[in-house]
C-alpha cells in the first residue's frame, strides 16, 4: 500500500476544514467505529464544491453506504434538486433516512435499496454521477450509465488510486477493476478526465458535449 498523501499533509488539510454539523460529525464517528469506508471530509468538501459549481438538477450515487457522501451533495444542491442514494443494504439506507430526517435536507433525497446498476439506469439527464460501489463494477457501471447522463455531466469516482495498488502490480479483482476503469476513461475522447491525488484518489470527468 502506498500512501497517496503524506499523513502530515492530510492532518494539515483537516485542520483547515472544521465542521460543526451534528449529523455529519455523527456519521464520521460511526464510520470510524465500524471501519466503514466513507469518502472522508476532504473529499466531501470537493463533492460540495463541484456540486455548487455544476448546479445539478439530478445527482445519482452508485454506492451510498449510510449517506455520508450524499450529505455533501444534498447540502450543496438547490432545494428543487434531487440526490438519488443507492445501496444494497437496507440497514444503510434506513440509517441514512433516519439521519436526514433531522437535517432539513430529507426532501432532496431519494432512498433506494437494491443493485445500483439497475436503479441508476432508470434515470435520465443525470448531471452528476458519483461512482463508489464495488471496485470490480466501476467500468461496467460507467458503460451502463453513459446513456443516462445529461450533456456536460460530471462523473466523479472515488478510490481511483485504490491505496496505490494501481501502480504496485497487484492483480486482484478490485485493483484490476480500478485500472480498467481508469484506462477506459482516459481513452474516451468525449470526456475530459483527471484524477486528483486526494485521500484515495478522486476521478473527476467532464462530458464534453
Ligand atoms: C465505499 S461504500 C460507499 C460510501 C459512500 N459513498 C460514502 O462515502 O459515504 C460502498 C457501498 O456500496 C454498496 N454497493 C457496492 N456495490 C453495490 C451495488 N452494485 N449496488 C448497490 N450497492 C452497492 C455497498 O453496500 C457499500 O455500502
Short mmCIF file of C-alpha atoms and ligand atoms in Angstrom, two decimals:
data_model
loop_
_atom_site.label_atom_id
_atom_site.label_comp_id
_atom_site.label_asym_id
_atom_site.label_seq_id
_atom_site.Cartn_x
_atom_site.Cartn_y
_atom_site.Cartn_z
CA UNK A 1 0.00 0.00 0.00
CA UNK A 2 1.37 3.41 -0.99
CA UNK A 3 0.11 6.43 0.96
CA UNK A 4 -1.34 8.79 -1.66
CA UNK A 5 -0.92 11.83 0.56
CA UNK A 6 1.58 12.24 3.36
CA UNK A 7 -0.38 11.87 6.66
CA UNK A 8 1.07 15.19 7.84
CA UNK A 9 -0.45 16.92 4.82
CA UNK A 10 -3.82 15.23 5.48
CA UNK A 11 -3.68 16.38 9.08
CA UNK A 12 -2.89 19.91 7.95
CA UNK A 13 -5.76 19.90 5.44
CA UNK A 14 -8.17 18.53 8.04
CA UNK A 15 -7.13 21.35 10.36
CA UNK A 16 -8.35 23.76 7.69
CA UNK A 17 -11.72 22.01 7.31
CA UNK A 18 -13.58 22.44 10.60
CA UNK A 19 -17.17 21.17 10.81
CA UNK A 20 -19.86 21.59 13.43
CA UNK A 21 -22.91 19.97 11.83
CA UNK A 22 -24.01 17.27 14.32
CA UNK A 23 -25.34 14.81 11.68
CA UNK A 24 -22.07 14.96 9.78
CA UNK A 25 -19.94 14.51 12.89
CA UNK A 26 -22.09 11.56 13.95
CA UNK A 27 -21.65 9.89 10.54
CA UNK A 28 -17.89 10.41 10.76
CA UNK A 29 -17.92 8.87 14.24
CA UNK A 30 -19.98 5.90 13.02
CA UNK A 31 -17.68 5.32 10.03
CA UNK A 32 -14.68 5.22 12.36
CA UNK A 33 -16.39 2.89 14.80
CA UNK A 34 -17.47 0.45 12.08
CA UNK A 35 -14.36 0.96 9.92
CA UNK A 36 -16.80 1.81 7.14
CA UNK A 37 -15.20 3.37 4.03
CA UNK A 38 -16.74 6.82 3.60
CA UNK A 39 -15.18 9.40 1.30
CA UNK A 40 -14.00 11.48 4.29
CA UNK A 41 -14.36 15.18 4.92
CA UNK A 42 -11.77 16.44 2.44
CA UNK A 43 -13.35 14.57 -0.46
CA UNK A 44 -16.78 15.56 0.86
CA UNK A 45 -15.77 19.19 0.56
CA UNK A 46 -14.70 18.58 -3.03
CA UNK A 47 -18.11 16.99 -3.77
CA UNK A 48 -19.76 20.05 -2.25
CA UNK A 49 -17.68 22.42 -4.32
CA UNK A 50 -18.22 20.57 -7.61
CA UNK A 51 -21.95 20.45 -6.91
CA UNK A 52 -22.14 24.17 -6.25
CA UNK A 53 -20.22 24.85 -9.47
CA UNK A 54 -22.24 22.47 -11.66
CA UNK A 55 -25.64 23.38 -10.12
CA UNK A 56 -27.20 19.99 -10.90
CA UNK A 57 -30.85 19.11 -11.08
CA UNK A 58 -30.12 15.43 -10.55
CA UNK A 59 -27.27 13.64 -8.78
CA UNK A 60 -27.15 9.83 -8.78
CA UNK A 61 -24.85 7.99 -6.40
CA UNK A 62 -23.89 4.39 -7.13
CA UNK A 63 -22.91 3.02 -3.71
CA UNK A 64 -24.13 5.37 -1.00
CA UNK A 65 -23.36 3.44 2.17
CA UNK A 66 -25.18 5.14 5.03
CA UNK A 67 -25.28 8.59 3.47
CA UNK A 68 -22.05 10.44 4.20
CA UNK A 69 -21.20 11.39 0.60
CA UNK A 70 -24.91 12.00 -0.09
CA UNK A 71 -24.95 14.52 2.74
CA UNK A 72 -22.37 16.68 0.91
CA UNK A 73 -24.29 16.53 -2.36
CA UNK A 74 -27.61 17.26 -0.63
CA UNK A 75 -26.15 20.17 1.28
CA UNK A 76 -24.87 21.73 -1.96
CA UNK A 77 -27.78 21.05 -4.35
CA UNK A 78 -30.63 23.54 -4.73
CA UNK A 79 -33.91 22.88 -2.91
CA UNK A 80 -35.50 21.73 -6.19
CA UNK A 81 -32.67 19.30 -6.97
CA UNK A 82 -32.58 15.58 -6.19
CA UNK A 83 -29.87 13.27 -4.91
CA UNK A 84 -30.57 9.58 -5.52
CA UNK A 85 -28.93 7.28 -3.00
CA UNK A 86 -28.47 3.59 -3.86
CA UNK A 87 -27.19 0.75 -1.74
CA UNK A 88 -27.63 -3.00 -1.46
CA UNK A 89 -28.01 -2.68 2.28
CA UNK A 90 -31.46 -1.83 3.70
CA UNK A 91 -29.75 -1.10 7.02
CA UNK A 92 -27.52 1.55 5.45
CA UNK A 93 -30.41 3.22 3.65
CA UNK A 94 -32.64 3.13 6.74
CA UNK A 95 -29.87 4.75 8.77
CA UNK A 96 -29.47 7.44 6.10
CA UNK A 97 -33.19 8.14 6.02
CA UNK A 98 -33.33 8.50 9.81
CA UNK A 99 -30.26 10.74 9.82
CA UNK A 100 -31.53 13.03 7.07
CA UNK A 101 -34.92 13.44 8.81
CA UNK A 102 -33.21 15.73 11.28
CA UNK A 103 -31.18 17.81 8.83
CA UNK A 104 -33.78 19.67 6.78
CA UNK A 105 -32.32 18.01 3.68
CA UNK A 106 -34.55 14.93 3.52
CA UNK A 107 -36.77 16.24 0.69
CA UNK A 108 -33.74 16.48 -1.59
CA UNK A 109 -33.08 12.72 -1.39
CA UNK A 110 -34.43 9.53 -2.90
CA UNK A 111 -33.53 6.48 -0.78
CA UNK A 112 -33.25 3.37 -2.95
CA UNK A 113 -32.32 -0.14 -1.84
CA UNK A 114 -31.04 -2.59 -4.45
CA UNK A 115 -28.48 -3.02 -7.18
CA UNK A 116 -27.15 0.43 -8.05
CA UNK A 117 -26.65 -0.51 -11.70
CA UNK A 118 -30.30 -1.49 -12.05
CA UNK A 119 -31.60 1.55 -10.17
CA UNK A 120 -29.23 4.04 -11.77
CA UNK A 121 -30.27 3.21 -15.31
CA UNK A 122 -33.89 4.18 -14.51
CA UNK A 123 -32.84 7.83 -14.52
CA UNK A 124 -32.17 10.20 -17.44
CA UNK A 125 -30.36 13.53 -17.71
CA UNK A 126 -28.13 12.90 -14.73
CA UNK A 127 -26.00 15.98 -14.11
CA UNK A 128 -23.61 14.39 -11.61
CA UNK A 129 -22.91 10.67 -11.43
CA UNK A 130 -20.95 9.55 -8.37
CA UNK A 131 -19.37 6.10 -8.51
CA UNK A 132 -18.37 4.45 -5.22
CA UNK A 133 -19.60 0.87 -5.42
CA UNK A 134 -17.65 -2.41 -5.55
CA UNK A 135 -14.47 -1.69 -7.44
CA UNK A 136 -14.75 -4.51 -9.98
CA UNK A 137 -18.00 -2.92 -11.16
CA UNK A 138 -16.71 0.57 -11.98
CA UNK A 139 -16.22 0.13 -15.71
CA UNK A 140 -19.48 -1.73 -16.22
CA UNK A 141 -21.28 0.92 -14.16
CA UNK A 142 -19.87 3.65 -16.37
CA UNK A 143 -20.81 1.86 -19.58
CA UNK A 144 -24.34 1.28 -18.33
CA UNK A 145 -24.75 4.87 -17.19
CA UNK A 146 -23.33 6.82 -20.16
CA UNK A 147 -26.71 6.92 -21.97
CA UNK A 148 -28.30 8.29 -18.80
CA UNK A 149 -26.01 11.31 -18.49
CA UNK A 150 -27.03 14.87 -19.26
CA UNK A 151 -24.96 16.98 -21.66
CA UNK A 152 -21.89 18.33 -19.83
CA UNK A 153 -22.42 15.92 -16.96
CA UNK A 154 -19.77 15.39 -14.32
CA UNK A 155 -18.70 11.89 -13.38
CA UNK A 156 -16.91 11.62 -10.04
CA UNK A 157 -15.40 8.34 -8.88
CA UNK A 158 -13.83 7.60 -5.52
CA UNK A 159 -10.84 5.29 -4.92
CA UNK A 160 -9.33 5.95 -8.35
CA UNK A 161 -5.84 5.19 -6.97
CA UNK A 162 -7.01 2.29 -4.76
CA UNK A 163 -4.47 2.69 -1.96
CA UNK A 164 -1.70 2.88 -4.54
CA UNK A 165 -2.31 -0.72 -5.65
CA UNK A 166 -2.83 0.50 -9.22
CA UNK A 167 0.94 1.03 -9.52
CA UNK A 168 2.08 -1.87 -7.35
CA UNK A 169 1.35 -4.69 -9.78
CA UNK A 170 -1.45 -6.04 -7.56
CA UNK A 171 -3.72 -8.31 -9.59
CA UNK A 172 -6.91 -8.81 -7.55
CA UNK A 173 -10.39 -8.13 -8.99
CA UNK A 174 -10.71 -4.74 -7.25
CA UNK A 175 -7.36 -3.39 -8.43
CA UNK A 176 -7.95 -4.75 -11.93
CA UNK A 177 -11.39 -3.11 -11.86
CA UNK A 178 -10.00 0.29 -10.95
CA UNK A 179 -7.17 0.05 -13.51
CA UNK A 180 -9.59 -0.95 -16.28
CA UNK A 181 -11.92 1.89 -15.33
CA UNK A 182 -9.11 4.47 -15.30
CA UNK A 183 -7.82 3.23 -18.69
CA UNK A 184 -11.35 3.26 -20.10
CA UNK A 185 -11.96 6.85 -19.04
CA UNK A 186 -8.51 8.01 -20.16
CA UNK A 187 -9.30 6.65 -23.63
CA UNK A 188 -12.67 8.35 -24.01
CA UNK A 189 -12.41 11.40 -26.23
CA UNK A 190 -15.90 12.53 -25.27
CA UNK A 191 -14.89 13.05 -21.62
CA UNK A 192 -12.15 15.21 -20.15
CA UNK A 193 -10.81 13.27 -17.19
CA UNK A 194 -8.36 13.91 -14.40
CA UNK A 195 -7.52 12.14 -11.14
CA UNK A 196 -6.86 14.20 -8.03
CA UNK A 197 -4.48 12.56 -5.55
CA UNK A 198 -6.72 13.45 -2.62
CA UNK A 199 -7.26 10.75 0.03
CA UNK A 200 -7.53 7.57 -2.13
CA UNK A 201 -7.69 9.37 -5.48
CA UNK A 202 -10.79 11.06 -6.89
CA UNK A 203 -11.54 10.91 -10.59
CA UNK A 204 -13.37 13.92 -11.97
CA UNK A 205 -14.56 13.64 -15.53
CA UNK A 206 -16.44 16.19 -17.61
CA UNK A 207 -18.63 15.14 -20.52
CA UNK A 208 -17.57 17.42 -23.34
CA UNK A 209 -20.87 17.54 -25.20
C1 LIG B 1 -17.50 2.65 -0.19
S1 LIG B 1 -19.12 2.39 0.35
C2 LIG B 1 -19.95 3.88 -0.07
C3 LIG B 1 -19.60 5.02 0.80
C4 LIG B 1 -20.34 6.30 0.50
N1 LIG B 1 -20.27 6.67 -0.89
C5 LIG B 1 -19.81 7.44 1.35
O1 LIG B 1 -18.75 7.96 1.02
O2 LIG B 1 -20.45 7.76 2.34
C6 LIG B 1 -19.71 1.31 -0.89
C7 LIG B 1 -21.17 0.92 -0.70
O3 LIG B 1 -21.63 0.44 -1.96
C8 LIG B 1 -22.53 -0.62 -1.74
N2 LIG B 1 -22.51 -1.38 -3.02
C9 LIG B 1 -21.47 -1.94 -3.64
N3 LIG B 1 -21.82 -2.42 -4.84
C10 LIG B 1 -23.15 -2.14 -4.98
C11 LIG B 1 -24.11 -2.37 -6.00
N4 LIG B 1 -23.81 -2.96 -7.14
N5 LIG B 1 -25.37 -1.95 -5.79
C12 LIG B 1 -25.72 -1.33 -4.63
N6 LIG B 1 -24.85 -1.07 -3.64
C13 LIG B 1 -23.58 -1.47 -3.81
C14 LIG B 1 -22.04 -1.35 -0.51
O4 LIG B 1 -23.12 -1.95 0.14
C15 LIG B 1 -21.42 -0.20 0.30
O5 LIG B 1 -22.33 0.28 1.26
#
